[in-house]
CSV table of C-alpha atoms in Angstrom, one decimal:
chain,number,residue,atom,x,y,z
L,1,MET,CA,92.2,117.9,122.9
L,2,ARG,CA,92.7,121.6,123.9
L,3,ALA,CA,92.3,120.8,127.6
L,4,ALA,CA,95.1,118.2,127.4
L,5,ARG,CA,97.3,120.7,125.6
L,6,LEU,CA,96.7,123.4,128.3
L,7,ILE,CA,97.6,121.0,131.0
L,8,HIS,CA,100.7,120.0,129.0
L,9,LEU,CA,101.7,123.6,128.7
L,10,VAL,CA,101.3,124.3,132.5
L,11,LEU,CA,103.4,121.2,133.3
L,12,LEU,CA,106.1,122.3,130.8
L,13,LEU,CA,106.4,125.7,132.5
L,14,GLN,CA,106.3,124.1,136.0
L,15,THR,CA,109.1,121.7,135.1
L,16,ARG,CA,111.4,123.9,133.0
L,17,GLY,CA,110.7,127.3,134.6
L,18,SER,CA,110.6,129.4,131.4
L,19,MET,CA,110.1,128.7,127.8
L,20,THR,CA,109.8,130.9,124.7
L,21,ALA,CA,106.8,130.8,122.5
L,22,ALA,CA,108.8,129.1,119.8
L,23,GLU,CA,110.0,126.4,122.2
L,24,LEU,CA,106.4,125.8,123.4
L,25,ALA,CA,105.1,125.7,119.9
L,26,ALA,CA,107.7,123.2,118.8
L,27,THR,CA,107.0,120.9,121.9
L,28,LEU,CA,103.2,121.1,121.6
L,29,GLU,CA,103.3,120.9,117.8
L,30,VAL,CA,101.1,124.0,117.4
L,31,SER,CA,101.7,127.6,116.1
L,32,GLU,CA,103.1,130.4,118.2
L,33,ARG,CA,99.8,132.1,117.7
L,34,THR,CA,98.0,129.1,119.3
L,35,VAL,CA,100.5,129.3,122.2
L,36,GLY,CA,99.6,132.9,122.8
L,37,ARG,CA,95.9,132.1,122.8
L,38,ASP,CA,96.4,129.1,125.2
L,39,VAL,CA,98.4,131.3,127.6
L,40,LEU,CA,95.6,133.9,127.6
L,41,ALA,CA,93.0,131.2,128.3
L,42,LEU,CA,95.1,129.9,131.2
L,43,SER,CA,95.4,133.4,132.7
L,44,GLU,CA,91.7,133.9,132.4
L,45,ALA,CA,91.2,130.6,134.2
L,46,GLY,CA,93.3,131.8,137.1
L,47,VAL,CA,96.6,130.1,136.3
L,48,PRO,CA,99.4,132.7,137.1
L,49,VAL,CA,101.3,132.5,133.8
L,50,TYR,CA,102.9,135.7,132.5
L,51,ALA,CA,105.2,136.8,129.7
L,52,GLU,CA,108.8,138.1,130.2
L,53,ARG,CA,109.9,140.7,127.6
L,54,GLY,CA,113.4,140.9,126.0
L,55,ARG,CA,115.8,138.6,124.2
L,56,ALA,CA,115.9,136.1,127.1
L,57,GLY,CA,112.2,136.4,127.7
L,58,GLY,CA,109.4,133.8,127.4
L,59,TYR,CA,106.5,132.5,129.4
L,60,ARG,CA,106.8,131.4,133.0
L,61,LEU,CA,104.6,130.7,136.1
L,62,VAL,CA,104.6,132.9,139.2
L,63,ASP,CA,107.3,131.6,141.5
L,64,GLY,CA,106.0,129.0,143.9
L,65,TYR,CA,103.0,128.1,141.8
L,66,ARG,CA,102.4,124.3,141.5
L,67,THR,CA,99.6,122.7,139.8
L,68,ARG,CA,97.8,119.7,141.3
L,69,LEU,CA,97.2,118.2,137.9
L,70,THR,CA,100.0,115.6,138.2
L,71,GLY,CA,98.0,112.5,138.9
L,72,LEU,CA,99.0,109.7,136.5
L,73,GLY,CA,96.3,107.9,134.5
L,74,ARG,CA,96.6,104.1,134.0
L,75,ASP,CA,97.8,104.4,130.4
L,76,GLU,CA,100.4,106.9,131.4
L,77,ALA,CA,101.6,104.9,134.4
L,78,GLU,CA,102.0,101.8,132.3
L,79,ALA,CA,103.8,103.7,129.5
L,80,LEU,CA,106.1,105.2,132.1
L,81,PHE,CA,107.6,101.8,132.9
L,82,LEU,CA,108.5,101.4,129.2
L,83,SER,CA,110.1,104.8,128.9
L,84,GLY,CA,113.6,103.2,128.4
L,85,VAL,CA,112.5,101.9,125.0
L,86,PRO,CA,111.3,105.0,123.1
L,87,ALA,CA,111.4,103.4,119.7
L,88,ALA,CA,109.1,100.6,120.9
L,89,LEU,CA,106.8,103.2,122.5
L,90,ARG,CA,106.4,105.1,119.3
L,91,ALA,CA,105.8,101.8,117.4
L,92,MET,CA,103.0,100.8,119.7
L,93,GLY,CA,101.4,104.3,119.7
L,94,LEU,CA,102.2,105.0,123.4
L,95,HIS,CA,104.7,107.8,122.9
L,96,ASP,CA,102.3,110.6,123.9
L,97,ALA,CA,101.1,108.7,127.0
L,98,ALA,CA,104.8,108.2,128.1
L,99,SER,CA,105.7,111.8,127.4
L,100,ALA,CA,102.8,113.0,129.5
L,101,ALA,CA,103.7,110.6,132.3
L,102,ARG,CA,107.4,111.7,132.4
L,103,LEU,CA,106.3,115.3,132.4
L,104,LYS,CA,104.0,114.7,135.4
L,105,VAL,CA,106.6,112.9,137.3
L,106,SER,CA,109.1,115.7,136.5
L,107,ALA,CA,106.6,118.3,137.7
L,108,ALA,CA,106.2,116.5,141.0
L,109,LEU,CA,109.9,116.3,141.7
L,110,LEU,CA,111.7,118.7,144.0
L,111,PRO,CA,113.6,121.4,142.1
L,112,GLU,CA,117.0,119.9,142.9
L,113,LEU,CA,115.9,116.6,141.3
L,114,ARG,CA,114.5,118.1,138.1
L,115,ASP,CA,117.6,117.0,136.1
L,116,ALA,CA,117.1,113.3,137.0
L,117,PRO,CA,115.3,112.4,133.7
L,118,ASP,CA,117.9,114.0,131.5
L,119,SER,CA,120.7,112.6,133.6
L,120,ALA,CA,119.3,109.0,133.2
L,121,ALA,CA,118.7,109.5,129.5
L,122,GLN,CA,122.4,110.5,129.1
L,123,ARG,CA,123.6,107.4,130.8
L,124,PHE,CA,121.4,104.6,129.3
L,125,HIS,CA,119.9,104.0,125.9
L,126,LEU,CA,118.5,100.8,124.5
L,127,ASP,CA,119.0,100.0,120.8
L,128,ALA,CA,117.2,96.7,120.3
L,129,PRO,CA,118.0,95.6,116.7
L,130,GLY,CA,121.2,93.8,115.9
L,131,TRP,CA,124.0,95.4,113.9
L,132,TRP,CA,123.4,96.0,110.2
L,133,GLN,CA,119.7,95.5,110.7
L,134,GLU,CA,117.2,98.2,110.0
L,135,PRO,CA,114.2,98.1,112.5
L,136,ASP,CA,111.1,97.1,110.6
L,137,THR,CA,107.9,98.0,112.5
L,138,PRO,CA,104.9,95.9,111.4
L,139,LYS,CA,102.1,98.2,110.1
L,140,LEU,CA,99.5,96.3,112.2
L,141,LEU,CA,101.4,96.7,115.5
L,142,PRO,CA,99.4,99.7,116.8
L,143,PRO,CA,96.0,98.0,116.8
L,144,VAL,CA,97.5,94.8,118.2
L,145,ALA,CA,99.2,96.9,121.0
L,146,GLU,CA,95.8,98.5,121.6
L,147,ALA,CA,94.2,95.1,122.1
L,148,VAL,CA,97.1,94.0,124.4
L,149,TRP,CA,96.8,97.0,126.7
L,150,GLY,CA,93.0,96.9,126.7
L,151,ASP,CA,92.7,93.1,127.2
L,152,LEU,CA,90.5,93.0,124.0
L,153,ARG,CA,90.0,89.9,121.9
L,154,LEU,CA,91.1,90.2,118.3
L,155,ARG,CA,90.9,88.3,115.0
L,156,LEU,CA,94.2,87.8,113.4
L,157,THR,CA,94.8,86.8,109.8
L,158,TYR,CA,98.2,85.2,109.6
L,159,ARG,CA,100.4,84.2,106.7
L,160,ARG,CA,101.9,80.7,106.9
L,161,ASP,CA,103.9,78.6,104.4
L,162,ASP,CA,100.7,76.8,103.4
L,163,GLY,CA,98.6,79.9,103.1
L,164,ALA,CA,96.7,82.4,105.3
L,165,VAL,CA,94.9,81.3,108.4
L,166,GLU,CA,92.5,83.2,110.7
L,167,ARG,CA,92.6,82.9,114.5
L,168,GLU,CA,90.5,84.3,117.3
L,169,LEU,CA,93.0,85.4,120.0
L,170,GLU,CA,93.3,86.6,123.5
L,171,PRO,CA,96.5,88.8,123.2
L,172,TYR,CA,98.6,88.5,126.3
L,173,GLY,CA,101.7,90.4,125.5
L,174,LEU,CA,104.2,91.8,122.9
L,175,VAL,CA,107.9,90.8,122.7
L,176,LEU,CA,110.5,92.7,120.8
L,177,LYS,CA,113.4,90.3,120.0
L,178,ALA,CA,116.4,91.5,118.0
L,179,GLY,CA,114.2,94.0,116.1
L,180,VAL,CA,111.4,91.5,115.4
L,181,TRP,CA,107.9,91.9,117.1
L,182,TYR,CA,106.1,88.8,118.4
L,183,LEU,CA,102.6,88.5,119.8
L,184,VAL,CA,102.0,86.0,122.7
L,185,ALA,CA,98.3,85.1,122.7
L,186,ARG,CA,96.0,82.4,124.1
L,187,VAL,CA,94.3,80.3,121.5
L,188,GLU,CA,91.9,77.5,122.5
L,189,GLY,CA,93.4,77.5,126.0
L,190,ARG,CA,97.1,77.4,124.9
L,191,LEU,CA,99.7,80.2,124.6
L,192,ARG,CA,101.1,80.6,121.1
L,193,VAL,CA,103.6,83.0,119.5
L,194,TYR,CA,103.0,84.9,116.2
L,195,ARG,CA,105.4,87.0,114.3
L,196,LEU,CA,103.7,90.3,113.6
L,197,ASP,CA,105.4,90.9,110.3
L,198,ARG,CA,103.5,87.9,109.0
L,199,ALA,CA,100.1,89.4,110.1
L,200,VAL,CA,97.9,90.2,107.1
L,201,ALA,CA,94.9,91.7,108.9
L,202,VAL,CA,93.8,92.5,112.4
L,203,GLU,CA,90.3,93.2,113.7
L,204,VAL,CA,90.1,94.3,117.4
L,205,SER,CA,86.7,93.5,119.0
L,206,GLY,CA,85.1,95.4,121.8
L,207,GLU,CA,85.0,92.2,123.9
L,208,HIS,CA,87.2,92.0,126.9
L,209,PHE,CA,88.8,88.8,128.1
L,210,ARG,CA,89.9,87.8,131.6
L,211,ARG,CA,93.7,87.3,131.9
L,212,ASP,CA,95.1,84.3,133.7
L,213,PRO,CA,97.0,85.8,136.6
L,214,GLU,CA,99.4,82.8,136.5
L,215,VAL,CA,100.8,83.7,133.1
L,216,ASP,CA,104.2,85.3,133.4
L,217,LEU,CA,105.1,86.8,130.0
L,218,ALA,CA,108.9,87.0,130.7
L,219,ALA,CA,109.1,83.4,132.0
L,220,PHE,CA,107.0,82.0,129.1
L,221,TRP,CA,109.1,83.8,126.6
L,222,ALA,CA,112.3,82.5,128.1
L,223,ARG,CA,111.0,78.9,127.9
L,224,HIS,CA,109.7,79.4,124.4
L,225,ALA,CA,112.9,80.9,123.1
L,226,ALA,CA,115.0,78.0,124.6
L,227,GLU,CA,112.7,75.4,123.1
L,228,PHE,CA,112.6,77.1,119.8
L,229,ALA,CA,116.4,77.3,119.7
L,230,ARG,CA,116.7,73.6,120.5
L,231,SER,CA,114.1,72.7,117.9
L,232,LEU,CA,116.1,74.3,115.1
L,233,LEU,CA,119.2,72.2,115.8
L,234,ARG,CA,118.1,69.0,114.0
L,235,GLU,CA,121.4,67.7,112.7
L,236,GLU,CA,125.0,67.2,113.9
L,237,VAL,CA,128.4,67.8,112.4
L,238,VAL,CA,131.8,66.6,113.6
L,239,VAL,CA,134.6,69.1,113.3
L,240,ARG,CA,138.3,69.4,114.4
L,241,LEU,CA,139.0,72.9,115.7
L,242,SER,CA,142.3,74.7,116.4
L,243,SER,CA,142.5,76.6,119.7
L,244,ARG,CA,141.6,79.8,117.9
L,245,GLY,CA,138.7,78.1,116.1
L,246,ALA,CA,137.4,76.8,119.4
L,247,ARG,CA,137.4,80.3,120.8
L,248,ARG,CA,135.6,81.7,117.8
L,249,LEU,CA,133.0,79.0,117.4
L,250,PRO,CA,130.4,80.5,119.7
L,251,TYR,CA,130.5,83.7,117.7
L,252,VAL,CA,129.7,82.0,114.3
L,253,THR,CA,127.0,79.5,115.3
L,254,ASP,CA,124.5,79.0,118.1
L,255,SER,CA,126.5,80.2,121.1
L,256,ALA,CA,124.8,77.9,123.7
L,257,ALA,CA,125.1,74.8,121.5
L,258,ALA,CA,128.8,75.7,120.7
L,259,ARG,CA,129.7,76.1,124.4
L,260,ASN,CA,128.0,72.8,125.3
L,261,ALA,CA,129.7,71.0,122.5
L,262,LEU,CA,133.1,72.4,123.5
L,263,ALA,CA,132.5,71.4,127.1
L,264,ALA,CA,131.7,67.9,126.1
L,265,ALA,CA,134.8,67.6,123.8
L,266,GLY,CA,137.8,65.4,124.7
L,267,ALA,CA,141.3,66.5,125.5
L,268,PRO,CA,143.2,68.5,122.8
L,269,ASP,CA,145.8,66.7,120.7
L,270,VAL,CA,149.5,67.7,120.6
L,271,LEU,CA,148.7,70.6,118.3
L,272,GLY,CA,146.0,71.9,120.7
L,273,ARG,CA,143.1,70.8,118.4
L,274,VAL,CA,139.8,69.4,119.7
L,275,ILE,CA,137.2,67.2,118.0
L,276,VAL,CA,133.7,68.5,118.6
L,277,THR,CA,130.2,67.2,117.8
L,278,LEU,CA,128.1,70.3,117.1
L,279,PRO,CA,124.3,70.4,116.8
L,280,VAL,CA,123.3,72.6,113.8
L,281,GLU,CA,120.2,73.8,112.1
L,282,GLY,CA,121.1,72.1,108.8
L,283,LEU,CA,124.1,71.3,106.6
L,284,ASP,CA,123.6,74.4,104.4
L,285,VAL,CA,123.5,76.6,107.5
L,286,ALA,CA,126.5,74.8,109.0
L,287,TYR,CA,128.4,75.3,105.8
L,288,GLU,CA,127.8,79.1,105.8
L,289,GLN,CA,128.6,79.4,109.5
L,290,LEU,CA,131.7,77.2,109.7
L,291,LEU,CA,133.2,78.7,106.5
L,292,ALA,CA,133.8,81.9,108.6
L,293,LEU,CA,136.4,80.0,110.6
L,294,GLY,CA,138.6,79.4,107.5
L,295,PRO,CA,141.6,77.2,108.3
L,296,GLU,CA,140.8,77.1,112.0
L,297,VAL,CA,138.2,74.3,111.4
L,298,GLU,CA,138.3,70.9,109.6
L,299,VAL,CA,135.0,69.2,108.9
L,300,LEU,CA,135.2,65.5,109.6
L,301,GLY,CA,131.6,64.5,108.9
L,302,PRO,CA,129.1,64.1,107.4
L,303,ALA,CA,131.0,63.2,104.3
L,304,ASP,CA,129.1,65.4,101.9
L,305,LEU,CA,129.7,68.5,104.0
L,306,ARG,CA,133.4,67.6,104.2
L,307,GLU,CA,133.4,67.4,100.4
L,308,ARG,CA,131.9,70.8,100.1
L,309,PHE,CA,134.6,72.3,102.3
L,310,ALA,CA,137.3,70.5,100.3
L,311,PHE,CA,135.9,71.9,97.1
L,312,ALA,CA,135.8,75.4,98.7
L,313,ALA,CA,139.4,75.0,99.8
L,314,GLU,CA,140.5,74.0,96.3
L,315,ARG,CA,138.8,77.1,94.8
L,316,LEU,CA,140.5,79.3,97.3
L,317,ALA,CA,143.8,77.7,96.6
L,318,ALA,CA,143.3,78.3,92.9
L,319,LEU,CA,142.4,81.9,93.5
L,320,TYR,CA,145.6,82.6,95.4
L,321,ALA,CA,148.0,80.2,93.6
L,322,SER,CA,149.1,82.7,90.9
L,323,GLY,CA,150.3,85.2,93.5
L,324,ARG,CA,149.1,88.2,91.5
L,325,VAL,CA,146.1,90.5,92.1
L,326,PRO,CA,143.5,90.4,89.3
L,327,ALA,CA,142.8,93.7,87.5
C-alpha cells in the first residue's frame, strides 16, 4: 500500500512539477505529516525530491529527473480505455486503476504535451443517464465487475416476476444503457442479459472460464436492443396526424417505429394530415404517449382507445369552458 503511494507521489511531482504538502495530502488522501514522511523515505531511497521554502514553495523533483516506473499494468491499461466514463469507473471500482494509468501516461508525455489530459477533459464529458433521472448504481455491481474483468464464473440470484432464481454464469460484459446497468453472460451455452438492479445476491468463484473469441459485446448488444425494442411493440393503433403531430411523433413514442410508420403512410389530405398505423407497446402506453400530442392527433382505432381520447377531450373542454381560472 505504501509502496504504491510512494510511486504515486513521484509520478505526481514528475507530471505537475511542484506541489504543496496540502495538495499532495489531498490527492493521496493522507495527512500532511504522512506526506513529509513519504518524501523523507524517497530521499533516503535516492529519489531526488526536495522542498522549496516560502509562500509559493512545495515539493519538487530535481530538474531532468524522470522515473522509469511508468509501465502500465493490465488493470490500469484496461481502465485507461474507459477513462471517458468516470462515473462508470467509480461504480465498477476501477477509479484508482484508471487514475494511476492516466498519471503514468501523463508522466511519460513530453513537457509540451502535459496539458493534453486536461485539454481533452475540458472538451468532452459523458453524462449517461437521461434527463430527470438520477443514476442508480446497483450495490452488487463491484463484485460483478470483478468477475467480468477477471473472467471468473459467478453465481447470481436474480429477482423475476415469478420469484427469485439462481444461475451459474460466465460473465462476458457490462452494458450501461440510459443509466441502467446490464450484465451479458453465457448460460448453458447461450448469451443472456440480466438487469443488475434486480440481482439479489452475487457469489464470485475462483474458477476461471475461457471466453469465446467470436463474441463481440457491442454487436451482440446492438442485436439484442433491436430485438427487445421490436418485441415490446405488440399492438397497433391507427391515428390521423397533423403536419406538426407527424413531426413530433418520433419524440413521444418509439422513434424507429414512428419513423417507419410515417414512411409507410399515404399521401396527406388537403389539410396536410396523414393516417398512420403505429406499432405500440400496449394501449395504455399508447394513451399516455399520444396524449402528449394534444389536438395534433386523432385516434381512429381501436375503438376503445378512441373512446378514451374522446372522454379526455370532453374533460379538457369542460375544464376550459367557463373561461375563468379556478382559485
